[in-house]
mmCIF file of C-alpha atoms in Angstrom:
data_model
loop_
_atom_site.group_PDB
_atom_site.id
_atom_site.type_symbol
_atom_site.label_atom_id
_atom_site.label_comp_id
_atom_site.label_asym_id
_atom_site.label_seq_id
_atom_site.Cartn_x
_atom_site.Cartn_y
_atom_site.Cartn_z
ATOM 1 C CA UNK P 1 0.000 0.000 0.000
ATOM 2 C CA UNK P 2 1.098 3.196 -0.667
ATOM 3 C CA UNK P 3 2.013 5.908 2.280
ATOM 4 C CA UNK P 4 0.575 8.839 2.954
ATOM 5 C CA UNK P 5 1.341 11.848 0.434
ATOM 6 C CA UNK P 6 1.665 15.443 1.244
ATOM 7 C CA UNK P 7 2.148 18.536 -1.489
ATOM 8 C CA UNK P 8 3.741 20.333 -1.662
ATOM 9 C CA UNK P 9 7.215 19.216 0.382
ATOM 10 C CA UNK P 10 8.379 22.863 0.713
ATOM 11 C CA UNK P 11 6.527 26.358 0.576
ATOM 12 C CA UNK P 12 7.572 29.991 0.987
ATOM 13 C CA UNK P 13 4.872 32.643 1.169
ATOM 14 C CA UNK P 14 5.267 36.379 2.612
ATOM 15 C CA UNK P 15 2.642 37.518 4.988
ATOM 16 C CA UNK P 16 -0.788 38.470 4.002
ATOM 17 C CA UNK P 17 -0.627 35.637 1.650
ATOM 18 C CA UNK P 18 -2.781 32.394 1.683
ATOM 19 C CA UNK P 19 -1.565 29.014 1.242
ATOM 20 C CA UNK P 20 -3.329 25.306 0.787
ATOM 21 C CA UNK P 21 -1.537 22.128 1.623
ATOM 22 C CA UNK P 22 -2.773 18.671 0.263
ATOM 23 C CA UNK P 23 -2.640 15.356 2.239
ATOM 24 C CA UNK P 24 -3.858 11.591 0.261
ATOM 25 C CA UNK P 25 -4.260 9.284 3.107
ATOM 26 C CA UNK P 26 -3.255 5.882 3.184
ATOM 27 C CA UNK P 27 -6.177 3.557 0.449
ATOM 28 C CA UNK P 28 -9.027 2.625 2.350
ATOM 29 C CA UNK P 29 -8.530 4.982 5.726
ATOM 30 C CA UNK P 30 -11.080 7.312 6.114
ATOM 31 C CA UNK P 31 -10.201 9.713 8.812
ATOM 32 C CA UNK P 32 -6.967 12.344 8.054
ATOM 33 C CA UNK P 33 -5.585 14.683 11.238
ATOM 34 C CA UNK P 34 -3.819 17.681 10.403
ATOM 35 C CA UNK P 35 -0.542 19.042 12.836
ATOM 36 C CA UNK P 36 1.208 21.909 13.208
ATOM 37 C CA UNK P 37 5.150 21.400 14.722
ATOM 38 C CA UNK P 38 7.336 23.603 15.365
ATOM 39 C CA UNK P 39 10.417 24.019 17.504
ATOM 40 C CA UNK P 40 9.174 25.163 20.725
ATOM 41 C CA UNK P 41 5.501 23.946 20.601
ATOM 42 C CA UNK P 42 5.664 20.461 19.441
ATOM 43 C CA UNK P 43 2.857 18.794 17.111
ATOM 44 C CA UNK P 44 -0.262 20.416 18.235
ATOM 45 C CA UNK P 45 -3.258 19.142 16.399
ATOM 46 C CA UNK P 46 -5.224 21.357 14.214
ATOM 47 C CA UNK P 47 -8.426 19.634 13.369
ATOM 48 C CA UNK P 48 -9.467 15.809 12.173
ATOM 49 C CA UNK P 49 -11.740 14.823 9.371
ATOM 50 C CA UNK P 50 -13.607 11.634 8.787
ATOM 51 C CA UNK P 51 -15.905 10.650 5.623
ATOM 52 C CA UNK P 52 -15.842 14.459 5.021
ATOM 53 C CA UNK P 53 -16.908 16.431 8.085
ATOM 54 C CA UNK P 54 -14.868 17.593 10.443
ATOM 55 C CA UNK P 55 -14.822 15.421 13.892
ATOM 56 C CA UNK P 56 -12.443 16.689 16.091
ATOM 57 C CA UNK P 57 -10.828 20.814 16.354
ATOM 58 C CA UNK P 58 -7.973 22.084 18.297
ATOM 59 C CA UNK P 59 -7.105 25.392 19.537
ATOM 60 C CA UNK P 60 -5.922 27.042 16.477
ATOM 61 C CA UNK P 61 -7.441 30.683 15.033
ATOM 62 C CA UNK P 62 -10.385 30.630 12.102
ATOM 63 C CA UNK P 63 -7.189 31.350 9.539
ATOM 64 C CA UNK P 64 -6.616 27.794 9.694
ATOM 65 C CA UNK P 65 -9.085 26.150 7.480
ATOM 66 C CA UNK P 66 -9.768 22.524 6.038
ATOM 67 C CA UNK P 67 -12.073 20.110 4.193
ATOM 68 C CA UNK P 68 -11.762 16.306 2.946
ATOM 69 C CA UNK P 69 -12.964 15.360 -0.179
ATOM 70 C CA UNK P 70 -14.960 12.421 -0.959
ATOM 71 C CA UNK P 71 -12.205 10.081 -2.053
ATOM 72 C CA UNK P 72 -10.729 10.906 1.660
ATOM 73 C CA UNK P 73 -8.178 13.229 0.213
ATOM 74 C CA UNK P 74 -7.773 16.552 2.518
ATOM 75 C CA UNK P 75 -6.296 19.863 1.951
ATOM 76 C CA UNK P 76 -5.537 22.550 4.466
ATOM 77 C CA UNK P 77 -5.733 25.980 4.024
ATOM 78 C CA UNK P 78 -4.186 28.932 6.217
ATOM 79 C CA UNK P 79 -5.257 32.263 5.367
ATOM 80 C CA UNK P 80 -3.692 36.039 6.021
ATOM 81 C CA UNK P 81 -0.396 33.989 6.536
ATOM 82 C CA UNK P 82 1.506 35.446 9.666
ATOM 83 C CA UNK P 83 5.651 35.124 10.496
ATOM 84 C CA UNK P 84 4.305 32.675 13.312
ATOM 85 C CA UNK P 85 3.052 30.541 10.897
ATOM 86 C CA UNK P 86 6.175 29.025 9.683
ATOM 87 C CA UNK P 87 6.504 25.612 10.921
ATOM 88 C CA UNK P 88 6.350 21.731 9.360
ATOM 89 C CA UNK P 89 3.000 20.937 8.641
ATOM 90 C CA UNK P 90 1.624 16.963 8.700
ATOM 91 C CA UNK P 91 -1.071 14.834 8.125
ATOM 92 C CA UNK P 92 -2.339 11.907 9.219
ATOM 93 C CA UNK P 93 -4.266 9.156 8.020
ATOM 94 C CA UNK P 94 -6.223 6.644 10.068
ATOM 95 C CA UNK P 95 -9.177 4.041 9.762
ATOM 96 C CA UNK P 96 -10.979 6.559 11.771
ATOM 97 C CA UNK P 97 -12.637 3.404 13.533
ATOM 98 C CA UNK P 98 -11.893 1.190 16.531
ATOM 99 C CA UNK P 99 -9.432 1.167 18.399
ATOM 100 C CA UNK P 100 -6.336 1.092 18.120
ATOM 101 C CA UNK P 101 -6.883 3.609 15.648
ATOM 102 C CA UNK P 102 -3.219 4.378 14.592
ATOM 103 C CA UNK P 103 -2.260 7.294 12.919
ATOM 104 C CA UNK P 104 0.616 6.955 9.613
ATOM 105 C CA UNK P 105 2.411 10.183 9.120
ATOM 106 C CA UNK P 106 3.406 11.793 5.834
ATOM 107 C CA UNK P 107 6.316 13.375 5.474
ATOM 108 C CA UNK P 108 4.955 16.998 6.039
ATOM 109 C CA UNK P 109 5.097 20.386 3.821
ATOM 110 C CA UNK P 110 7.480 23.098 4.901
ATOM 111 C CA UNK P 111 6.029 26.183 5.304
ATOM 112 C CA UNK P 112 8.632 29.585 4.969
ATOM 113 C CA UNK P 113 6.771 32.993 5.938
ATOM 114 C CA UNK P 114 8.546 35.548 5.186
ATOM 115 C CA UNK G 1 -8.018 19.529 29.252
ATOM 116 C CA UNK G 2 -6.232 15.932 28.288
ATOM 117 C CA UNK G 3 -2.592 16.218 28.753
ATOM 118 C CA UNK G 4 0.624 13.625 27.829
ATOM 119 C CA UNK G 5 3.646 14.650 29.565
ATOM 120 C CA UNK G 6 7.483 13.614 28.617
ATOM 121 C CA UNK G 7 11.034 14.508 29.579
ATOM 122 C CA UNK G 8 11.959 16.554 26.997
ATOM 123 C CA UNK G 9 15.484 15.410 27.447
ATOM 124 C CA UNK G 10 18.383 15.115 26.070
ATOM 125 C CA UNK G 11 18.756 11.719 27.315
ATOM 126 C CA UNK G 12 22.180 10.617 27.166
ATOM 127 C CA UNK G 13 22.845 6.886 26.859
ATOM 128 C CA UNK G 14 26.322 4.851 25.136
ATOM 129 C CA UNK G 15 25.584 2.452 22.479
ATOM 130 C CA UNK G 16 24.681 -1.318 23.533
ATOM 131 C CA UNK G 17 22.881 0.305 26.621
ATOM 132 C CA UNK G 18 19.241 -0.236 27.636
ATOM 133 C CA UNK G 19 17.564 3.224 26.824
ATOM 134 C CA UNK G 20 14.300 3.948 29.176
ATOM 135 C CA UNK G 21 11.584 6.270 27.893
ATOM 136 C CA UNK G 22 8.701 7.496 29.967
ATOM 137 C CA UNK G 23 5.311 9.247 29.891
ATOM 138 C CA UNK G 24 2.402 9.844 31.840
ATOM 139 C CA UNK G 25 -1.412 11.119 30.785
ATOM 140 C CA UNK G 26 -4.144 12.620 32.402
ATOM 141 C CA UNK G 27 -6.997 11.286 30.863
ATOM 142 C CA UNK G 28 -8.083 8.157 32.526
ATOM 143 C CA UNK G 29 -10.481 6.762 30.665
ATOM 144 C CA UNK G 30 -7.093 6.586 27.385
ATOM 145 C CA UNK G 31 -7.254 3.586 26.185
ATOM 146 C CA UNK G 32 -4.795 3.099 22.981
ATOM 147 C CA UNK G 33 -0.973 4.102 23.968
ATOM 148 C CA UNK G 34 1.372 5.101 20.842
ATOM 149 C CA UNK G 35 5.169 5.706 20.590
ATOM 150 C CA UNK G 36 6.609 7.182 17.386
ATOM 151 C CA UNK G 37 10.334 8.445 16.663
ATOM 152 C CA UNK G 38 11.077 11.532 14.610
ATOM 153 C CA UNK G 39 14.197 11.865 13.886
ATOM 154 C CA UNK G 40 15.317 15.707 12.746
ATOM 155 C CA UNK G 41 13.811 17.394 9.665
ATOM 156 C CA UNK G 42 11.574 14.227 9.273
ATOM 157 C CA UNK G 43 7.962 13.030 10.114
ATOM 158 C CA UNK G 44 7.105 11.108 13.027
ATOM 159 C CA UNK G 45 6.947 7.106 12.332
ATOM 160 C CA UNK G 46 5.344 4.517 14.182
ATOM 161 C CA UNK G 47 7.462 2.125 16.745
ATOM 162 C CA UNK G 48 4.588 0.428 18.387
ATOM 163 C CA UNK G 49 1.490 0.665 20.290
ATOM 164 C CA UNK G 50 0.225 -0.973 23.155
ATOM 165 C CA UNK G 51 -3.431 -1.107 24.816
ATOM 166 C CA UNK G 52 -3.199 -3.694 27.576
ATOM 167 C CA UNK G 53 -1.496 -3.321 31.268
ATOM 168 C CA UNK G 54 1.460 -4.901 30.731
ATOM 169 C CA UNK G 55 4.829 -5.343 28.671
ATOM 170 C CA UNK G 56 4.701 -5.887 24.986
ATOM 171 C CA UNK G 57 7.842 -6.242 23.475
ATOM 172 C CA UNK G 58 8.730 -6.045 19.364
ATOM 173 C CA UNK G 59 12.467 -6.802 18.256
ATOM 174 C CA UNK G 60 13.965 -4.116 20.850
ATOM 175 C CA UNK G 61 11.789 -2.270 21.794
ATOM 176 C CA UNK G 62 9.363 -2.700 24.583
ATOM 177 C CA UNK G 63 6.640 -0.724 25.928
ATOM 178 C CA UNK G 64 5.352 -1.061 29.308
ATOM 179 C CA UNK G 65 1.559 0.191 30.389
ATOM 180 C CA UNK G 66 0.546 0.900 33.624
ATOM 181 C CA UNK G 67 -3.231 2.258 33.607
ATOM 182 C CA UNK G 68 -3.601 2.842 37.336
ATOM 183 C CA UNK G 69 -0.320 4.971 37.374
ATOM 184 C CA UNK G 70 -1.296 6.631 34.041
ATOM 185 C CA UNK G 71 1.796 5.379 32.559
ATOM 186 C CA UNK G 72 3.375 4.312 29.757
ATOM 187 C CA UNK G 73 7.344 3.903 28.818
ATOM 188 C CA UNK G 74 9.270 2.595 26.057
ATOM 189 C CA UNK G 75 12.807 0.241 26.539
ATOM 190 C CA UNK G 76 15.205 0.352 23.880
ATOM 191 C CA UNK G 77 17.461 -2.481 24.632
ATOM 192 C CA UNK G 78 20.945 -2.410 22.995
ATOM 193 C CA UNK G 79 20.520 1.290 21.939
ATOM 194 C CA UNK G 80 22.522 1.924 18.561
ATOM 195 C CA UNK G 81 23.747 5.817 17.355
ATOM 196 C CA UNK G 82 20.940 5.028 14.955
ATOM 197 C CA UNK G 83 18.071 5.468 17.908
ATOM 198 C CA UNK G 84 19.000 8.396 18.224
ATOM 199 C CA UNK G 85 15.787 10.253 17.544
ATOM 200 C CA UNK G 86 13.046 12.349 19.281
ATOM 201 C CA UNK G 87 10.841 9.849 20.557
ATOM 202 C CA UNK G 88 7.370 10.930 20.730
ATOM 203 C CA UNK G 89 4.432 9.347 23.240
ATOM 204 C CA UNK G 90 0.875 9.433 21.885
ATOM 205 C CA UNK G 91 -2.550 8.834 23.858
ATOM 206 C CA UNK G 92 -5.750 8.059 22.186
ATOM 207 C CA UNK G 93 -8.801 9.344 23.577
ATOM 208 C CA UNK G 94 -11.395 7.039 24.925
ATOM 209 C CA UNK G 95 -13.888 7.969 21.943
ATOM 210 C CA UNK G 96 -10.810 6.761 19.934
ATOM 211 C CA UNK G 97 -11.642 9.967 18.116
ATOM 212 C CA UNK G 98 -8.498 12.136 19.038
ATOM 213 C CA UNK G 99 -5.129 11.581 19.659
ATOM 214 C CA UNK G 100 -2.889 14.041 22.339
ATOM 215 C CA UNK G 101 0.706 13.908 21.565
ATOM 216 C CA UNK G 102 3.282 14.537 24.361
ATOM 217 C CA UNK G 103 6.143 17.021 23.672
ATOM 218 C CA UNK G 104 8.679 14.312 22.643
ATOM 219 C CA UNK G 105 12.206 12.972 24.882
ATOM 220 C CA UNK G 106 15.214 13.569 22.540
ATOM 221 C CA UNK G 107 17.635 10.356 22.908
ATOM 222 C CA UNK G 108 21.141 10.394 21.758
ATOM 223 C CA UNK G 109 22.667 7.215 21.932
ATOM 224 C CA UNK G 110 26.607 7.792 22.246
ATOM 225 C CA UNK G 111 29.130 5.768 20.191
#
């Protein structure tokens, strides 16, 4: 099976701008978590999506943005782009269902604000 | 407010040594207990997960549960330079519906 797949790997964007990352979870797993991880805050979850509707939020500002598309694929979309901003970005893809319900990274988008 | 707490490290151990990783979580009713490694500039991957009170062990690693301590650790028996890696604990929520990450121990295994 193939891993999870994030686009793009690498992003720079000035501030103001607006920027949408793409995530294609792993065939078959319906649920995909977004992260944010930077240096000095660690991977703090964003939101979670399952059979497109969001399911779980976290404590992030109404810039940050997402959906899930019907074939599970996700994008992300941060808005008005602030220096803070700038961190490693990743999804996750799950069954969504049962438990253990693990989570298989991909290997993130790097976002530059500059 | 669920929280998973680490040792943010560095922990310092010489190659061929047992490496002991530990974290605790506030949310009793967690029932599905996750430990990833990231190493730098890359995405966290899974090691193993465990669910049970207990030990379960997979090639060298072993992770230990301990649900009326809230606990959870991960041995890495005959460390290599290779472990070295930020090792990352993970709780899922009851609901299964959410996962809390803890900040992450950074292990450098010492040649």
């Amino acid at each position: 099976k193939a891993g999870v797949t994030q686009t793009p790997r690498y992003l720079i964007k000035t501030r103001g701008q607006q920027v949408t990352l793409s995530c294609s979870p792993i065939s078959g797993h319906r649920s995909v978590s977004w992260y944010q991880q930077t240096p000095g805050q660690g991977l703090q979850f964003l939101f979670e999506y399952f059979s497109e509707t969001q399911r779980n939020k976290g404590n992030f500002p109404g810039r940050f943005s997402g959906r899930q598309f019907s074939n599970s694929r996700s994008e992300m979309n941060v808005s008005t782009l602030e220096l803070g901003d700038s961190a490693l970005y990743l999804c996750a893809s799950s069954s969504g269902q049962g438990a253990p319900d693990t989570q298989y990274f991909g290997p993130g988008t790097r976002l530059t604000v500059l | 407010q669920k929280e998973v707490e680490q040792n943010s490290g560095p922990l310092s151990v010489p190659e061929g040594a047992i490496a002991s990783l530990n974290c605790t979580y506030s949310d009793r009713g967690s029932q599905s207990f996750f430990w990833y490694r990231q190493y730098s500039g890359k995405s966290p991957e899974l090691i193993m997960f465990i669910y049970s009170n207990g030990d379960k062990e997979d090639g060298r690693f072993t992770a230990q549960l301990n649900k009326a301590s809230q606990y959870v650790s991960l041995l890495i028996r005959d460390s290599q330079p290779s472990d070295s890696a930020t090792y990352l604990c993970a709780v899922n929520a009851p609901d299964g519906q959410n996962f809390v990450f803890g900040p992450g121990t950074r292990l450098s295994v010492l040649p």
